[in-house]
Amino acid sequence: MSQTNRVLAHTGAKYPIVQAPMGWIARYPLASAVSRAGGLGIIETSSGETENCKAEIRKMAETGLPFGVNLPILFLRDDSMLKFVCESGVKFVTTSAGSPAKFIGPLKDAGIVVYHAVPTVDAAVKCAEAGIDGLVVEGAEGGGFKNPEEVSTLVLLQAIRARVDVPLIAAGGICDGRGMAAAFALGAEAIQMGTRFVSSAESPVHENYKAAITGGKETGTWILNKKSSPCIRALKSERTKAIYDEGLMPPDALKGILGVYFGGDMEAAPALAGQTIGLIDEVKTAQQIIDETVAQFHDITGRLGALAATRGF
């Protein structure tokens, strides 16, 4: 893979495949497996467990593998995590959930490359003007926290690429080499996968959660709480049907999320997942996922290149 790819140049990873920063899930066991397989593991801080997250970052740093840290701006209680990241030797950070304007300066002063997650063209343009190094383009197909004004990755990537020239990481609706090839055709230089890695062998979540993903259909999720905040995409269940029918999510709806993640109680809280559950039918190791994604990507782009060479279809 040529280092003319700007995301690879920024991250030091072998392949332009990034693991999403899922709260409580995106820690050392999963992130290190992804980085060892040639992708870029990301350590989360959205759980709010500041000291635990700092320990996870230290463990990742000790491996010598490329990795990143996510800083969800609205969820950070104070600037202690920002200061820690700036002083810990981290080289790559993604920011999300809020304006990165106040974070860009301190992070870049510390020699850190900064990408911000955006769900709209307007947000992308503002970030580019503020000096962001790159963007994570989050389409509505993805799981977790979403923009209530749903725009697909297919449309969003094209619209953002038409307006900005920074490197783009495509997120939402991607779980294999087919999605990766499509994203690159639309202007991305990397992909981010969440649901695919949540259901990986190294993911720390309960087997019930993984089974719900691998047994799901493309219609097996709902966008919930569109009229309030946070708006999320989650698996269909009795609990989420009640929220969907009501139109609003109770303030404490996510209180039992650890029961879903690690207890296997799929009704304890909305179980966050993307529409790619309809494309995932097997638990695989991070190495298998990345190797198969890269091979499929090259197979597809090779065939397309042959068509271009002959001006054929």
Tab-separated table of C-alpha atoms in Angstrom:
chain	number	residue	atom	x	y	z
A	1	MET	CA	0.000	0.000	0.000
A	2	SER	CA	1.604	3.240	-1.138
A	3	GLN	CA	2.329	5.901	1.453
A	4	THR	CA	0.888	8.477	-0.950
A	5	ASN	CA	-2.297	7.655	0.970
A	6	ARG	CA	-2.564	10.562	3.394
A	7	VAL	CA	-4.304	8.620	6.153
A	8	LEU	CA	-1.503	6.038	6.180
A	9	ALA	CA	1.038	8.855	6.309
A	10	HIS	CA	-0.818	10.391	9.263
A	11	THR	CA	-1.351	7.171	11.225
A	12	GLY	CA	1.620	4.947	10.443
A	13	ALA	CA	-0.715	1.976	9.994
A	14	LYS	CA	-0.105	-0.666	7.321
A	15	TYR	CA	-3.664	-0.521	6.011
A	16	PRO	CA	-6.186	2.359	5.933
A	17	ILE	CA	-8.642	0.530	8.181
A	18	VAL	CA	-9.604	2.182	11.472
A	19	GLN	CA	-11.472	0.644	14.399
A	20	ALA	CA	-14.253	2.855	15.737
A	21	PRO	CA	-13.987	4.219	19.310
A	22	MET	CA	-16.912	2.434	20.990
A	23	GLY	CA	-17.330	3.289	24.685
A	24	TRP	CA	-15.998	0.587	27.065
A	25	ILE	CA	-15.363	-1.720	24.071
A	26	ALA	CA	-12.520	0.071	22.290
A	27	ARG	CA	-9.785	-0.697	24.759
A	28	TYR	CA	-6.465	-2.518	24.712
A	29	PRO	CA	-7.624	-6.084	23.835
A	30	LEU	CA	-9.515	-4.985	20.725
A	31	ALA	CA	-7.371	-1.998	19.729
A	32	SER	CA	-4.110	-3.953	19.989
A	33	ALA	CA	-5.549	-6.817	17.910
A	34	VAL	CA	-6.575	-4.373	15.173
A	35	SER	CA	-3.198	-2.624	15.188
A	36	ARG	CA	-1.289	-5.922	15.130
A	37	ALA	CA	-3.369	-6.955	12.111
A	38	GLY	CA	-2.245	-3.846	10.238
A	39	GLY	CA	-5.168	-1.543	10.974
A	40	LEU	CA	-5.406	1.335	13.419
A	41	GLY	CA	-6.772	0.558	16.865
A	42	ILE	CA	-8.434	3.434	18.695
A	43	ILE	CA	-8.787	3.785	22.468
A	44	GLU	CA	-12.082	5.280	23.652
A	45	THR	CA	-12.575	7.894	26.369
A	46	SER	CA	-16.358	8.339	26.007
A	47	SER	CA	-17.005	5.956	28.916
A	48	GLY	CA	-15.867	8.694	31.268
A	49	GLU	CA	-13.623	6.252	33.142
A	50	THR	CA	-10.693	8.622	32.948
A	51	GLU	CA	-8.105	6.674	34.919
A	52	ASN	CA	-8.984	3.370	33.266
A	53	CYS	CA	-8.740	4.964	29.834
A	54	LYS	CA	-5.370	6.493	30.699
A	55	ALA	CA	-4.153	3.026	31.707
A	56	GLU	CA	-5.383	1.605	28.392
A	57	ILE	CA	-3.520	4.323	26.477
A	58	ARG	CA	-0.317	3.547	28.395
A	59	LYS	CA	-0.666	-0.167	27.570
A	60	MET	CA	-1.118	0.608	23.880
A	61	ALA	CA	1.884	2.943	23.890
A	62	GLU	CA	4.055	0.180	25.372
A	63	THR	CA	3.365	-2.076	22.362
A	64	GLY	CA	5.049	0.280	19.927
A	65	LEU	CA	2.120	-0.259	17.548
A	66	PRO	CA	0.409	2.634	15.755
A	67	PHE	CA	-2.838	3.600	17.477
A	68	GLY	CA	-5.082	6.548	18.159
A	69	VAL	CA	-7.271	8.012	20.888
A	70	ASN	CA	-10.774	9.426	20.563
A	71	LEU	CA	-11.753	12.548	22.500
A	72	PRO	CA	-15.549	13.063	22.542
A	73	ILE	CA	-15.674	16.736	23.400
A	74	LEU	CA	-19.118	16.939	25.014
A	75	PHE	CA	-18.466	13.907	27.215
A	76	LEU	CA	-15.186	15.092	28.751
A	77	ARG	CA	-15.751	16.429	32.277
A	78	ASP	CA	-12.602	18.565	32.267
A	79	ASP	CA	-9.339	18.989	30.362
A	80	SER	CA	-7.421	16.262	32.213
A	81	MET	CA	-7.736	13.730	29.388
A	82	LEU	CA	-6.729	16.335	26.808
A	83	LYS	CA	-3.635	17.219	28.844
A	84	PHE	CA	-2.781	13.554	29.350
A	85	VAL	CA	-3.024	12.789	25.635
A	86	CYS	CA	-0.873	15.791	24.770
A	87	GLU	CA	1.824	14.639	27.216
A	88	SER	CA	1.699	10.870	26.591
A	89	GLY	CA	3.262	10.572	23.152
A	90	VAL	CA	0.004	9.824	21.313
A	91	LYS	CA	0.426	10.615	17.613
A	92	PHE	CA	-3.133	10.436	16.277
A	93	VAL	CA	-6.426	11.667	17.761
A	94	THR	CA	-9.995	11.716	16.537
A	95	THR	CA	-12.353	14.224	18.093
A	96	SER	CA	-16.132	13.992	18.022
A	97	ALA	CA	-19.373	15.139	19.662
A	98	GLY	CA	-18.868	18.894	19.559
A	99	SER	CA	-16.732	21.597	18.016
A	100	PRO	CA	-13.019	20.735	17.887
A	101	ALA	CA	-11.959	24.387	17.619
A	102	LYS	CA	-10.524	24.648	21.150
A	103	PHE	CA	-8.850	21.237	20.909
A	104	ILE	CA	-7.035	21.638	17.595
A	105	GLY	CA	-4.418	24.097	18.899
A	106	PRO	CA	-3.252	22.165	21.987
A	107	LEU	CA	-3.240	18.844	20.141
A	108	LYS	CA	-1.317	20.108	17.126
A	109	ASP	CA	1.104	21.999	19.379
A	110	ALA	CA	1.859	18.591	20.920
A	111	GLY	CA	2.645	17.213	17.454
A	112	ILE	CA	-0.601	15.212	17.226
A	113	VAL	CA	-2.521	14.683	13.990
A	114	VAL	CA	-6.219	15.508	14.525
A	115	TYR	CA	-9.256	14.204	12.627
A	116	HIS	CA	-12.803	15.233	13.533
A	117	ALA	CA	-15.974	13.179	13.013
A	118	VAL	CA	-18.626	15.004	11.003
A	119	PRO	CA	-22.198	14.140	9.905
A	120	THR	CA	-22.783	17.100	7.547
A	121	VAL	CA	-21.071	19.135	4.841
A	122	ASP	CA	-21.353	22.342	6.880
A	123	ALA	CA	-19.503	20.758	9.791
A	124	ALA	CA	-16.818	19.439	7.436
A	125	VAL	CA	-16.207	22.858	5.894
A	126	LYS	CA	-15.970	24.548	9.319
A	127	CYS	CA	-13.463	21.946	10.518
A	128	ALA	CA	-11.333	22.320	7.397
A	129	GLU	CA	-11.327	26.088	7.844
A	130	ALA	CA	-10.304	25.630	11.501
A	131	GLY	CA	-7.199	23.682	10.452
A	132	ILE	CA	-8.227	20.074	11.075
A	133	ASP	CA	-5.866	17.500	9.526
A	134	GLY	CA	-8.618	15.168	8.323
A	135	LEU	CA	-12.212	14.085	8.778
A	136	VAL	CA	-14.134	10.981	9.775
A	137	VAL	CA	-17.250	11.156	7.600
A	138	GLU	CA	-20.084	9.487	9.522
A	139	GLY	CA	-23.048	8.348	7.472
A	140	ALA	CA	-26.429	7.476	8.948
A	141	GLU	CA	-25.949	3.729	8.391
A	142	GLY	CA	-23.555	3.469	11.320
A	143	GLY	CA	-24.448	2.471	14.864
A	144	GLY	CA	-24.295	4.593	17.982
A	145	PHE	CA	-24.791	8.341	18.213
A	146	LYS	CA	-26.171	9.832	15.004
A	147	ASN	CA	-27.332	13.080	13.444
A	148	PRO	CA	-31.165	13.024	13.365
A	149	GLU	CA	-31.031	14.438	9.837
A	150	GLU	CA	-30.006	11.146	8.248
A	151	VAL	CA	-27.612	11.344	5.312
A	152	SER	CA	-26.106	8.155	3.901
A	153	THR	CA	-22.373	7.621	3.605
A	154	LEU	CA	-22.869	7.326	-0.164
A	155	VAL	CA	-24.135	10.911	-0.423
A	156	LEU	CA	-22.149	12.460	2.421
A	157	LEU	CA	-18.746	11.354	1.139
A	158	GLN	CA	-19.373	12.796	-2.307
A	159	ALA	CA	-20.726	16.066	-0.947
A	160	ILE	CA	-17.840	16.585	1.478
A	161	ARG	CA	-15.162	15.607	-1.032
A	162	ALA	CA	-16.580	18.216	-3.424
A	163	ARG	CA	-16.026	20.933	-0.789
A	164	VAL	CA	-12.828	20.045	1.089
A	165	ASP	CA	-9.461	18.527	0.202
A	166	VAL	CA	-8.429	17.047	3.566
A	167	PRO	CA	-8.147	13.238	3.856
A	168	LEU	CA	-11.427	11.470	4.619
A	169	ILE	CA	-12.097	8.318	6.637
A	170	ALA	CA	-15.466	6.851	5.651
A	171	ALA	CA	-17.642	5.495	8.454
A	172	GLY	CA	-21.111	3.966	8.421
A	173	GLY	CA	-22.330	0.993	6.407
A	174	ILE	CA	-18.854	-0.462	5.803
A	175	CYS	CA	-17.745	-3.889	6.996
A	176	ASP	CA	-15.708	-5.420	4.168
A	177	GLY	CA	-13.699	-4.805	0.998
A	178	ARG	CA	-16.787	-4.039	-1.058
A	179	GLY	CA	-17.666	-1.140	1.205
A	180	MET	CA	-14.043	-0.051	1.277
A	181	ALA	CA	-13.805	-0.003	-2.534
A	182	ALA	CA	-17.031	1.989	-2.764
A	183	ALA	CA	-15.783	4.488	-0.176
A	184	PHE	CA	-12.503	4.992	-2.028
A	185	ALA	CA	-14.386	5.525	-5.280
A	186	LEU	CA	-16.259	8.361	-3.566
A	187	GLY	CA	-13.138	10.094	-2.280
A	188	ALA	CA	-12.197	8.386	0.988
A	189	GLU	CA	-8.627	7.383	1.801
A	190	ALA	CA	-9.561	5.045	4.658
A	191	ILE	CA	-12.522	3.366	6.296
A	192	GLN	CA	-13.670	3.072	9.894
A	193	MET	CA	-15.554	-0.010	11.079
A	194	GLY	CA	-17.445	-0.302	14.347
A	195	THR	CA	-20.097	-3.022	14.205
A	196	ARG	CA	-17.725	-5.347	12.334
A	197	PHE	CA	-15.102	-5.094	15.080
A	198	VAL	CA	-17.678	-5.245	17.904
A	199	SER	CA	-18.511	-8.725	16.597
A	200	SER	CA	-14.864	-9.801	16.267
A	201	ALA	CA	-13.274	-12.586	18.300
A	202	GLU	CA	-11.170	-10.107	20.297
A	203	SER	CA	-14.090	-7.848	21.136
A	204	PRO	CA	-14.775	-7.989	24.894
A	205	VAL	CA	-18.578	-7.928	24.547
A	206	HIS	CA	-20.865	-10.797	25.548
A	207	GLU	CA	-21.546	-13.564	23.039
A	208	ASN	CA	-25.261	-12.631	23.034
A	209	TYR	CA	-24.361	-9.237	21.628
A	210	LYS	CA	-22.149	-10.750	18.939
A	211	ALA	CA	-24.896	-13.267	18.064
A	212	ALA	CA	-27.430	-10.454	17.708
A	213	ILE	CA	-25.116	-8.787	15.192
A	214	THR	CA	-24.225	-11.881	13.171
A	215	GLY	CA	-27.864	-13.002	13.118
A	216	GLY	CA	-29.303	-9.611	12.223
A	217	LYS	CA	-30.897	-8.302	9.032
A	218	GLU	CA	-30.216	-5.052	7.200
A	219	THR	CA	-33.594	-3.871	8.548
A	220	GLY	CA	-32.700	-4.922	12.093
A	221	THR	CA	-31.936	-1.465	13.556
A	222	TRP	CA	-33.843	1.682	14.349
A	223	ILE	CA	-32.882	5.339	14.596
A	224	LEU	CA	-34.183	6.388	18.008
A	225	ASN	CA	-34.859	9.692	19.736
A	226	LYS	CA	-34.728	11.861	16.610
A	227	LYS	CA	-36.599	14.677	18.343
A	228	SER	CA	-34.217	14.871	21.289
A	229	SER	CA	-30.649	14.056	22.248
A	230	PRO	CA	-28.831	11.757	21.964
A	231	CYS	CA	-30.140	10.347	18.683
A	232	ILE	CA	-28.862	6.788	18.265
A	233	ARG	CA	-29.012	3.775	15.955
A	234	ALA	CA	-29.617	0.537	17.862
A	235	LEU	CA	-30.762	-3.040	17.353
A	236	LYS	CA	-34.482	-3.742	17.222
A	237	SER	CA	-35.757	-5.260	20.475
A	238	GLU	CA	-38.780	-5.031	22.730
A	239	ARG	CA	-37.128	-2.177	24.587
A	240	THR	CA	-36.201	-0.212	21.479
A	241	LYS	CA	-39.613	-0.813	19.903
A	242	ALA	CA	-41.206	0.949	22.861
A	243	ILE	CA	-38.809	3.876	22.407
A	244	TYR	CA	-39.384	3.924	18.648
A	245	ASP	CA	-43.166	3.926	19.085
A	246	GLU	CA	-43.003	6.642	21.745
A	247	GLY	CA	-40.674	8.789	19.648
A	248	LEU	CA	-38.592	9.822	22.648
A	249	MET	CA	-36.004	7.987	24.711
A	250	PRO	CA	-36.082	8.167	28.529
A	251	PRO	CA	-33.093	10.054	29.974
A	252	ASP	CA	-31.867	6.902	31.714
A	253	ALA	CA	-32.322	4.591	28.716
A	254	LEU	CA	-28.600	3.926	28.320
A	255	LYS	CA	-27.976	3.420	32.035
A	256	GLY	CA	-27.924	-0.350	31.613
A	257	ILE	CA	-25.586	-0.409	28.620
A	258	LEU	CA	-22.915	-2.401	30.458
A	259	GLY	CA	-25.534	-5.083	31.031
A	260	VAL	CA	-25.847	-5.352	27.260
A	261	TYR	CA	-22.145	-5.228	26.540
A	262	PHE	CA	-20.829	-7.535	29.224
A	263	GLY	CA	-23.883	-9.163	30.829
A	264	GLY	CA	-25.535	-10.274	27.622
A	265	ASP	CA	-28.955	-8.883	28.584
A	266	MET	CA	-30.106	-7.532	25.237
A	267	GLU	CA	-33.060	-5.730	26.861
A	268	ALA	CA	-30.994	-3.917	29.508
A	269	ALA	CA	-30.542	-0.901	27.217
A	270	PRO	CA	-30.594	-0.067	23.511
A	271	ALA	CA	-27.836	-2.164	21.929
A	272	LEU	CA	-25.931	0.109	19.574
A	273	ALA	CA	-25.250	-1.313	16.096
A	274	GLY	CA	-25.218	-0.279	12.455
A	275	GLN	CA	-27.041	-1.512	9.390
A	276	THR	CA	-24.063	-3.701	8.496
A	277	ILE	CA	-25.557	-6.346	10.793
A	278	GLY	CA	-27.247	-7.461	7.574
A	279	LEU	CA	-23.826	-8.082	6.019
A	280	ILE	CA	-22.066	-9.774	8.950
A	281	ASP	CA	-22.815	-13.449	9.541
A	282	GLU	CA	-19.769	-14.776	11.381
A	283	VAL	CA	-17.475	-13.899	14.276
A	284	LYS	CA	-13.941	-13.551	12.928
A	285	THR	CA	-10.598	-12.452	14.342
A	286	ALA	CA	-9.386	-8.926	13.691
A	287	GLN	CA	-6.658	-10.425	11.516
A	288	GLN	CA	-9.198	-12.303	9.378
A	289	ILE	CA	-11.413	-9.240	9.051
A	290	ILE	CA	-8.574	-6.999	7.921
A	291	ASP	CA	-6.904	-9.548	5.634
A	292	GLU	CA	-10.199	-10.383	3.914
A	293	THR	CA	-11.165	-6.725	3.612
A	294	VAL	CA	-7.859	-5.798	1.993
A	295	ALA	CA	-7.942	-8.792	-0.384
A	296	GLN	CA	-11.511	-8.057	-1.450
A	297	PHE	CA	-10.724	-4.364	-1.891
A	298	HIS	CA	-7.792	-5.154	-4.194
A	299	ASP	CA	-9.812	-7.708	-6.147
A	300	ILE	CA	-12.584	-5.186	-6.806
A	301	THR	CA	-10.339	-2.239	-7.586
A	302	GLY	CA	-8.231	-4.486	-9.832
A	303	ARG	CA	-11.287	-5.447	-11.854
A	304	LEU	CA	-12.388	-1.835	-12.074
A	305	GLY	CA	-8.910	-0.812	-13.141
A	306	ALA	CA	-9.008	-3.370	-15.932
A	307	LEU	CA	-12.321	-1.942	-17.100
A	308	ALA	CA	-10.882	1.557	-17.073
A	309	ALA	CA	-7.853	0.411	-19.070
A	310	THR	CA	-10.084	-0.900	-21.852
A	311	ARG	CA	-12.676	1.875	-21.500
A	312	GLY	CA	-15.186	-0.897	-20.870
A	313	PHE	CA	-18.054	-1.571	-18.481
